[in-house]
Short mmCIF file of C-alpha atoms and ligand atoms in Angstrom, two decimals:
data_model
loop_
_atom_site.label_atom_id
_atom_site.label_comp_id
_atom_site.label_asym_id
_atom_site.label_seq_id
_atom_site.Cartn_x
_atom_site.Cartn_y
_atom_site.Cartn_z
CA MET A 22 -17.41 -8.72 -14.42
CA LEU A 23 -13.89 -9.07 -13.08
CA ARG A 24 -11.06 -7.06 -14.64
CA GLU A 25 -7.65 -8.76 -14.83
CA TRP A 26 -5.07 -5.97 -14.45
CA THR A 27 -2.22 -6.01 -16.98
CA ARG A 28 1.24 -4.65 -17.62
CA ALA A 29 -0.25 -2.33 -20.30
CA ASP A 30 -2.78 -0.97 -17.77
CA THR A 31 0.14 -0.13 -15.46
CA SER A 32 2.31 1.45 -18.19
CA GLU A 33 -0.51 3.75 -19.17
CA LEU A 34 -0.51 5.59 -15.90
CA LEU A 35 3.23 5.98 -15.35
CA ARG A 36 4.83 9.18 -16.59
CA VAL A 37 8.34 10.58 -16.86
CA PRO A 38 8.76 13.85 -14.93
CA THR A 39 9.02 16.93 -17.16
CA ALA A 40 10.78 20.29 -16.89
CA ASP A 41 7.56 21.69 -15.41
CA ASP A 42 7.63 19.28 -12.45
CA ASP A 43 8.93 19.96 -8.98
CA LYS A 44 9.20 17.70 -5.93
CA TYR A 45 5.64 18.55 -4.88
CA SER A 46 4.02 17.94 -8.24
CA ARG A 47 5.69 14.51 -8.40
CA GLY A 48 3.73 13.54 -5.30
CA VAL A 49 3.97 14.11 -1.55
CA VAL A 50 3.45 10.95 0.54
CA GLY A 51 2.84 11.23 4.29
CA LEU A 52 3.41 8.12 6.41
CA ARG A 53 2.31 7.66 10.00
CA THR A 54 3.49 4.06 10.38
CA GLY A 55 5.80 2.01 12.59
CA SER A 56 6.18 1.89 16.35
CA ALA A 57 8.71 0.88 18.98
CA SER A 58 7.65 -2.75 18.44
CA TYR A 59 7.81 -2.59 14.63
CA PRO A 60 10.18 0.18 13.47
CA GLY A 61 11.14 -1.89 10.42
CA ALA A 62 7.67 -1.58 8.89
CA ALA A 63 8.08 2.21 8.82
CA VAL A 64 11.48 1.92 7.13
CA LEU A 65 10.06 -0.41 4.49
CA GLY A 66 7.07 1.82 3.66
CA VAL A 67 9.19 4.97 3.47
CA GLU A 68 11.81 3.26 1.28
CA ALA A 69 9.06 1.99 -1.04
CA ALA A 70 7.38 5.40 -1.36
CA TRP A 71 10.69 6.97 -2.43
CA ARG A 72 11.58 4.11 -4.76
CA ALA A 73 8.14 4.22 -6.41
CA GLY A 74 8.78 7.81 -7.48
CA ALA A 75 7.49 10.13 -4.75
CA GLY A 76 9.03 13.61 -4.93
CA TYR A 77 8.69 14.24 -1.19
CA VAL A 78 8.16 11.85 1.72
CA LEU A 79 6.98 13.12 5.08
CA TYR A 80 7.17 10.82 8.12
CA THR A 81 5.19 11.53 11.30
CA GLY A 82 5.25 8.12 13.04
CA GLY A 83 7.03 6.62 16.02
CA ALA A 84 10.15 5.20 14.33
CA ARG A 85 11.85 8.40 13.25
CA ASP A 86 15.44 7.38 14.05
CA ALA A 87 15.23 4.14 12.11
CA VAL A 88 13.60 5.87 9.13
CA LEU A 89 16.21 8.64 9.00
CA ALA A 90 19.09 6.20 9.42
CA ARG A 91 17.97 4.44 6.25
CA ARG A 92 16.54 7.40 4.27
CA PRO A 93 17.87 10.81 5.33
CA GLU A 94 15.93 12.37 2.40
CA THR A 95 12.77 11.90 4.45
CA VAL A 96 11.27 14.92 6.22
CA ALA A 97 10.44 13.76 9.76
CA ARG A 98 8.13 15.89 11.90
CA ASP A 99 5.37 15.33 14.43
CA GLU A 100 2.71 16.67 12.06
CA ALA A 101 2.25 17.60 8.41
CA GLY A 102 1.94 21.31 9.31
CA ARG A 103 1.76 23.32 6.10
CA THR A 104 3.01 20.51 3.86
CA ARG A 105 0.24 19.54 1.44
CA VAL A 106 0.22 15.75 1.53
CA GLY A 107 -1.13 13.99 -1.60
CA ALA A 108 -1.69 10.60 0.08
CA TRP A 109 -1.32 9.24 3.62
CA VAL A 110 -0.23 5.74 4.63
CA ILE A 111 -1.18 4.66 8.16
CA GLY A 112 -1.23 1.53 10.32
CA SER A 113 1.66 -0.62 9.00
CA GLY A 114 3.85 -1.69 11.92
CA THR A 115 1.35 -0.64 14.56
CA ASP A 116 -0.96 -2.54 16.84
CA ALA A 117 -4.42 -1.16 17.69
CA GLU A 118 -4.23 -2.73 21.16
CA HIS A 119 -1.24 -0.58 22.09
CA ARG A 120 -2.52 2.69 20.63
CA ASP A 121 -2.61 5.62 23.09
CA GLU A 122 -5.03 8.56 22.99
CA ARG A 123 -2.58 10.87 21.27
CA GLU A 124 -2.03 8.38 18.48
CA ARG A 125 -5.75 7.74 18.08
CA THR A 126 -6.43 11.48 17.79
CA ALA A 127 -3.70 11.91 15.15
CA LEU A 128 -5.02 8.98 13.09
CA GLU A 129 -8.63 10.12 13.39
CA GLU A 130 -7.66 13.55 12.14
CA ILE A 131 -6.06 12.00 9.05
CA LEU A 132 -9.13 9.80 8.56
CA ARG A 133 -11.46 12.81 8.73
CA GLY A 134 -9.50 14.81 6.13
CA ASP A 135 -10.03 15.11 2.39
CA VAL A 136 -6.69 13.51 1.39
CA ALA A 137 -6.72 9.82 0.39
CA VAL A 138 -5.46 7.39 3.05
CA VAL A 139 -3.94 3.92 2.64
CA VAL A 140 -5.13 2.10 5.75
CA ASP A 141 -3.13 -0.98 6.77
CA ALA A 142 -2.67 -3.39 9.70
CA GLY A 143 -3.09 -1.63 13.07
CA ALA A 144 -5.31 1.17 11.72
CA LEU A 145 -7.93 -0.99 9.99
CA ASP A 146 -10.23 -0.90 13.02
CA LEU A 147 -10.61 2.90 12.62
CA ALA A 148 -11.89 2.73 9.04
CA ALA A 149 -15.56 2.21 9.92
CA HIS A 150 -15.98 5.79 11.15
CA ALA A 151 -13.67 7.50 8.65
CA THR A 152 -14.79 9.98 6.02
CA ALA A 153 -11.55 10.46 4.01
CA PRO A 154 -11.22 8.57 0.70
CA MET A 155 -9.49 5.30 1.63
CA VAL A 156 -7.76 2.20 0.31
CA LEU A 157 -7.80 -0.53 2.98
CA THR A 158 -5.07 -3.17 2.54
CA PRO A 159 -5.84 -6.20 4.75
CA HIS A 160 -4.28 -9.63 4.38
CA ALA A 161 -6.64 -12.58 4.81
CA GLY A 162 -6.47 -12.58 8.60
CA GLU A 163 -7.04 -8.84 8.84
CA PHE A 164 -9.85 -9.05 6.27
CA ARG A 165 -11.72 -11.52 8.46
CA ARG A 166 -11.28 -9.26 11.50
CA LEU A 167 -12.37 -6.20 9.52
CA ARG A 168 -15.57 -7.93 8.35
CA ALA A 169 -16.34 -9.19 11.83
CA GLY A 170 -15.94 -5.63 13.17
CA LEU A 171 -18.42 -4.41 10.56
CA GLY A 172 -20.91 -7.13 11.48
CA LEU A 173 -20.47 -8.89 8.11
CA GLU A 174 -20.60 -12.68 7.77
CA ASP A 175 -17.37 -14.66 7.64
CA VAL A 176 -16.49 -15.65 4.06
CA ASP A 177 -14.79 -18.74 2.70
CA LEU A 178 -11.64 -17.27 1.21
CA ALA A 179 -10.66 -20.50 -0.54
CA THR A 180 -12.35 -19.63 -3.84
CA GLU A 181 -11.73 -16.54 -5.91
CA ASP A 182 -15.46 -15.95 -6.49
CA ALA A 183 -16.03 -15.78 -2.74
CA ARG A 184 -13.02 -13.53 -2.21
CA VAL A 185 -14.24 -11.14 -4.90
CA ALA A 186 -17.78 -11.11 -3.52
CA GLY A 187 -16.45 -10.50 0.00
CA VAL A 188 -14.24 -7.61 -1.11
CA VAL A 189 -17.07 -6.01 -3.13
CA GLU A 190 -19.44 -6.27 -0.17
CA THR A 191 -16.89 -4.82 2.28
CA ALA A 192 -16.02 -1.94 -0.07
CA SER A 193 -19.67 -1.11 -0.53
CA ARG A 194 -20.36 -1.22 3.22
CA LEU A 195 -17.42 1.12 3.96
CA GLY A 196 -17.83 3.37 0.91
CA ALA A 197 -14.10 2.83 0.35
CA THR A 198 -11.66 0.86 -1.80
CA VAL A 199 -10.71 -2.51 -0.33
CA LEU A 200 -7.62 -4.47 -1.42
CA LEU A 201 -7.36 -8.06 -0.18
CA LYS A 202 -3.73 -9.17 -0.41
CA GLY A 203 -2.77 -12.68 -1.52
CA SER A 204 -1.21 -14.57 -4.39
CA ARG A 205 -4.02 -13.02 -6.44
CA THR A 206 -4.87 -9.66 -4.96
CA VAL A 207 -8.48 -8.49 -5.28
CA ILE A 208 -9.45 -4.81 -5.32
CA ALA A 209 -12.91 -3.24 -5.34
CA GLY A 210 -13.99 0.37 -5.04
CA PRO A 211 -17.33 1.38 -3.52
CA ASP A 212 -18.70 1.00 -7.06
CA GLY A 213 -17.20 -0.08 -10.38
CA GLU A 214 -15.92 -3.47 -11.51
CA PRO A 215 -13.59 -5.42 -9.21
CA ILE A 216 -9.98 -5.92 -10.30
CA VAL A 217 -7.68 -8.88 -9.77
CA ILE A 218 -3.88 -8.83 -10.04
CA GLY A 219 -1.91 -12.08 -10.11
CA ASP A 220 1.42 -13.29 -11.40
CA ALA A 221 3.68 -12.15 -8.55
CA PRO A 222 6.17 -14.88 -7.57
CA ALA A 223 5.41 -16.63 -4.28
CA TRP A 224 8.88 -15.50 -3.10
CA LEU A 225 6.99 -12.26 -2.34
CA SER A 226 5.29 -13.95 0.64
CA THR A 227 7.88 -12.72 3.12
CA ALA A 228 7.51 -10.57 6.25
CA GLY A 229 7.31 -6.87 5.49
CA SER A 230 6.36 -7.12 1.82
CA GLY A 231 2.89 -5.77 2.69
CA ASP A 232 4.53 -2.76 4.39
CA VAL A 233 6.40 -2.13 1.12
CA LEU A 234 3.13 -2.31 -0.80
CA GLY A 235 1.60 0.43 1.38
CA GLY A 236 4.38 2.83 0.38
CA VAL A 237 3.99 2.02 -3.32
CA ILE A 238 0.25 2.63 -3.23
CA GLY A 239 0.83 5.92 -1.41
CA ALA A 240 3.32 7.06 -4.08
CA LEU A 241 1.02 6.18 -6.96
CA ILE A 242 -1.96 7.94 -5.42
CA ALA A 243 0.13 11.04 -4.58
CA ALA A 244 1.42 11.16 -8.18
CA ASP A 245 -2.17 11.76 -9.33
CA PRO A 246 -4.63 12.18 -6.46
CA ALA A 247 -7.53 12.76 -8.89
CA ARG A 248 -7.26 9.24 -10.35
CA THR A 249 -9.65 6.53 -9.16
CA LEU A 250 -8.09 4.97 -6.05
CA ALA A 251 -8.68 1.39 -7.21
CA VAL A 252 -6.72 2.13 -10.39
CA SER A 253 -3.71 3.58 -8.54
CA ALA A 254 -3.83 0.66 -6.11
CA ALA A 255 -3.98 -1.93 -8.91
CA ALA A 256 -0.99 -0.38 -10.66
CA ALA A 257 0.90 -0.40 -7.36
CA VAL A 258 0.17 -4.09 -6.81
CA TRP A 259 1.32 -4.89 -10.34
CA LEU A 260 4.59 -2.95 -9.90
CA HIS A 261 5.17 -4.53 -6.48
CA GLY A 262 4.80 -7.99 -8.05
CA ARG A 263 7.07 -7.08 -10.95
CA ALA A 264 9.70 -5.71 -8.58
CA ALA A 265 9.53 -9.02 -6.67
CA ALA A 266 9.94 -10.94 -9.93
CA ARG A 267 13.01 -8.89 -10.83
CA ALA A 268 14.50 -9.14 -7.35
CA SER A 269 13.99 -12.91 -7.11
CA GLY A 270 15.37 -13.65 -10.57
CA VAL A 271 12.01 -14.91 -11.83
CA ALA A 272 11.62 -12.09 -14.35
CA GLY A 273 14.44 -13.12 -16.65
CA GLY A 274 12.93 -16.45 -17.75
CA SER A 275 14.75 -19.80 -17.70
CA SER A 276 17.11 -21.15 -20.31
CA ALA A 277 14.20 -23.27 -21.57
CA GLY A 278 12.22 -20.06 -22.22
CA GLY A 279 9.79 -20.60 -19.34
CA ARG A 280 9.74 -18.90 -15.97
CA ALA A 281 12.90 -19.24 -13.89
CA ALA A 282 12.53 -20.79 -10.44
CA GLY A 283 14.17 -17.76 -8.86
CA HIS A 284 15.50 -17.45 -5.34
CA PRO A 285 14.56 -16.06 -1.90
CA ILE A 286 14.22 -12.32 -1.36
CA VAL A 287 13.53 -10.03 1.59
CA ALA A 288 11.04 -7.18 1.59
CA LEU A 289 13.72 -4.50 1.22
CA ASP A 290 14.89 -6.22 -2.00
CA VAL A 291 11.40 -5.63 -3.40
CA ALA A 292 11.52 -1.92 -2.57
CA GLU A 293 14.98 -1.63 -4.10
CA ALA A 294 13.82 -3.32 -7.32
CA LEU A 295 10.96 -0.85 -7.85
CA PRO A 296 12.98 1.71 -9.90
CA GLY A 297 14.03 -1.03 -12.34
CA ALA A 298 10.45 -2.24 -12.66
CA ILE A 299 9.26 1.30 -13.39
CA GLY A 300 12.09 1.95 -15.85
CA GLU A 301 11.22 -1.27 -17.68
CA LEU A 302 7.66 -0.01 -18.26
CA LEU A 303 8.74 3.48 -19.31
CA SER A 304 11.32 2.34 -21.86
N1 LIG B 403 9.73 -5.63 10.02
C1 LIG B 403 8.59 -5.23 10.56
O1 LIG B 403 8.52 -4.28 11.36
C2 LIG B 403 7.35 -5.96 10.19
C3 LIG B 403 6.17 -5.53 10.76
N2 LIG B 403 4.99 -6.12 10.48
C4 LIG B 403 3.83 -5.57 11.20
O2 LIG B 403 3.49 -6.51 12.18
C5 LIG B 403 2.16 -6.26 12.62
C6 LIG B 403 1.44 -7.57 12.74
O3 LIG B 403 1.19 -8.10 11.44
P1 LIG B 403 1.10 -9.68 11.14
O4 LIG B 403 0.51 -9.82 9.79
O5 LIG B 403 2.42 -10.31 11.39
O6 LIG B 403 0.18 -10.22 12.26
P2 LIG B 403 -1.38 -10.12 12.47
O7 LIG B 403 -1.56 -9.87 13.91
O8 LIG B 403 -2.05 -9.20 11.53
O9 LIG B 403 -1.81 -11.57 12.07
C7 LIG B 403 -1.73 -12.57 13.00
C8 LIG B 403 -2.65 -13.69 12.58
O10 LIG B 403 -3.47 -13.38 11.42
C9 LIG B 403 -3.53 -14.48 10.60
N3 LIG B 403 -2.91 -14.17 9.31
C10 LIG B 403 -1.89 -13.39 9.11
N4 LIG B 403 -1.59 -13.35 7.80
C11 LIG B 403 -2.46 -14.13 7.19
C12 LIG B 403 -2.65 -14.48 5.85
N5 LIG B 403 -1.92 -13.94 4.86
N6 LIG B 403 -3.61 -15.32 5.58
C13 LIG B 403 -4.37 -15.81 6.57
N7 LIG B 403 -4.25 -15.49 7.86
C14 LIG B 403 -3.30 -14.67 8.17
C15 LIG B 403 -2.78 -15.60 11.25
O11 LIG B 403 -3.66 -16.35 12.02
C16 LIG B 403 -1.82 -14.86 12.14
O12 LIG B 403 -1.40 -15.59 13.27
C17 LIG B 403 1.55 -5.30 11.59
O13 LIG B 403 1.52 -4.01 12.13
C18 LIG B 403 2.54 -5.37 10.45
O14 LIG B 403 2.53 -4.17 9.68
C19 LIG B 403 4.87 -7.19 9.52
O15 LIG B 403 4.51 -6.56 8.31
C20 LIG B 403 6.16 -7.97 9.36
C21 LIG B 403 7.39 -7.08 9.22
N1 LIG B 404 1.75 -16.87 -2.46
C1 LIG B 404 1.94 -15.59 -2.80
N2 LIG B 404 2.30 -15.26 -4.06
C2 LIG B 404 2.51 -13.98 -4.41
N3 LIG B 404 2.36 -12.93 -3.57
C3 LIG B 404 1.99 -13.19 -2.31
C4 LIG B 404 1.74 -14.52 -1.86
N4 LIG B 404 1.37 -14.46 -0.55
C5 LIG B 404 1.39 -13.16 -0.20
N5 LIG B 404 1.74 -12.39 -1.26
C6 LIG B 404 1.90 -10.93 -1.26
O1 LIG B 404 2.86 -10.60 -0.25
C7 LIG B 404 2.43 -9.44 0.48
C8 LIG B 404 2.25 -9.84 1.95
O2 LIG B 404 1.70 -8.79 2.67
P1 LIG B 404 1.28 -8.95 4.21
O3 LIG B 404 0.51 -10.19 4.40
O4 LIG B 404 0.69 -7.65 4.62
O5 LIG B 404 2.71 -9.15 4.89
P2 LIG B 404 3.43 -8.29 6.02
O6 LIG B 404 2.36 -7.94 7.03
O7 LIG B 404 4.45 -9.22 6.59
O8 LIG B 404 4.02 -7.09 5.38
C9 LIG B 404 1.17 -8.95 -0.20
O9 LIG B 404 1.48 -7.99 -1.19
C10 LIG B 404 0.62 -10.23 -0.86
O10 LIG B 404 -0.21 -9.96 -1.96
#
């Protein structure tokens, strides 16, 4: 069975903060992303975590100046210290080939913890030996590399059946949730039915939009760390797609009542459209 994720599924797990909430209860997201080569990826993930409703965003990566220039609300430190992080995001905007020992040690510590970790891009190679609960977020190229590293056969990603089977097998091998990005994103947990989320406009295929997605997933996990990771991840993908539809002008429909053609967007536009997408579901 394959579950097609819907708008109603997403609405169900969003909530308006109440008088009993504080910044911590709304969700603390920790990001160790970005590098001297890719500072922008850190900015995009941090912006997305805030815009998706995090109450507190902690940044411990290598692009502190760029992150603070864009989002001074962010708490930037070398380590989490006593801050209780609800979800980590690692790997976006980093390259495993240029990782030094200090960085490896910091990432391995996060991956050995009991807090859920969104593992993207340059950290995917570390997932095989991790014990923390994880959501891996490869694109097709990274998915192939991940499977090869695990000794799994190459899969033909041209058909959805094969993509779903490949994601289910990888999730089961890792004991983690795997999210294969694409025009239809496939998610599978270590057990449970796989989920597919489609309907995002193809304008979303623009550099950095995956870095934005990492921040959204982190915020949704941190908002309720007890929820099944595949469910938080699916809601994040749906919201990310909806934000892209709003930002690109596709969401409004055309004068003929169909879908508007829309217009180009950049990844930061998607992050900035997240509050409107969330408000639309809450109203
Ligand atoms: N502004 C920024 O700082 C940005 C940083 N980024 C970071 O750049 C680093 C490299 O990521 P890239 O994805 O560019 O490069 P990768 O090194 O992951 O991918 C390179 C190769 O993988 C294959 N590939 C990539 N995407 C594919 C797809 N969707 N389907 C099939 N094959 C695909 C292609 O053969 C491509 O040449 C990551 O750390 C990423 O997070 C990117 O997200 C772009 C924006
Ligand atoms: N044709 C498409 N239609 C809709 N969404 C797409 C399409 N292609 C890619 N996407 C989405 O765009 C994002 C791209 O992420 P990724 O490949 O990691 O890019 P980057 O590394 O540049 O951030 C993912 O969320 C993916 O699902």
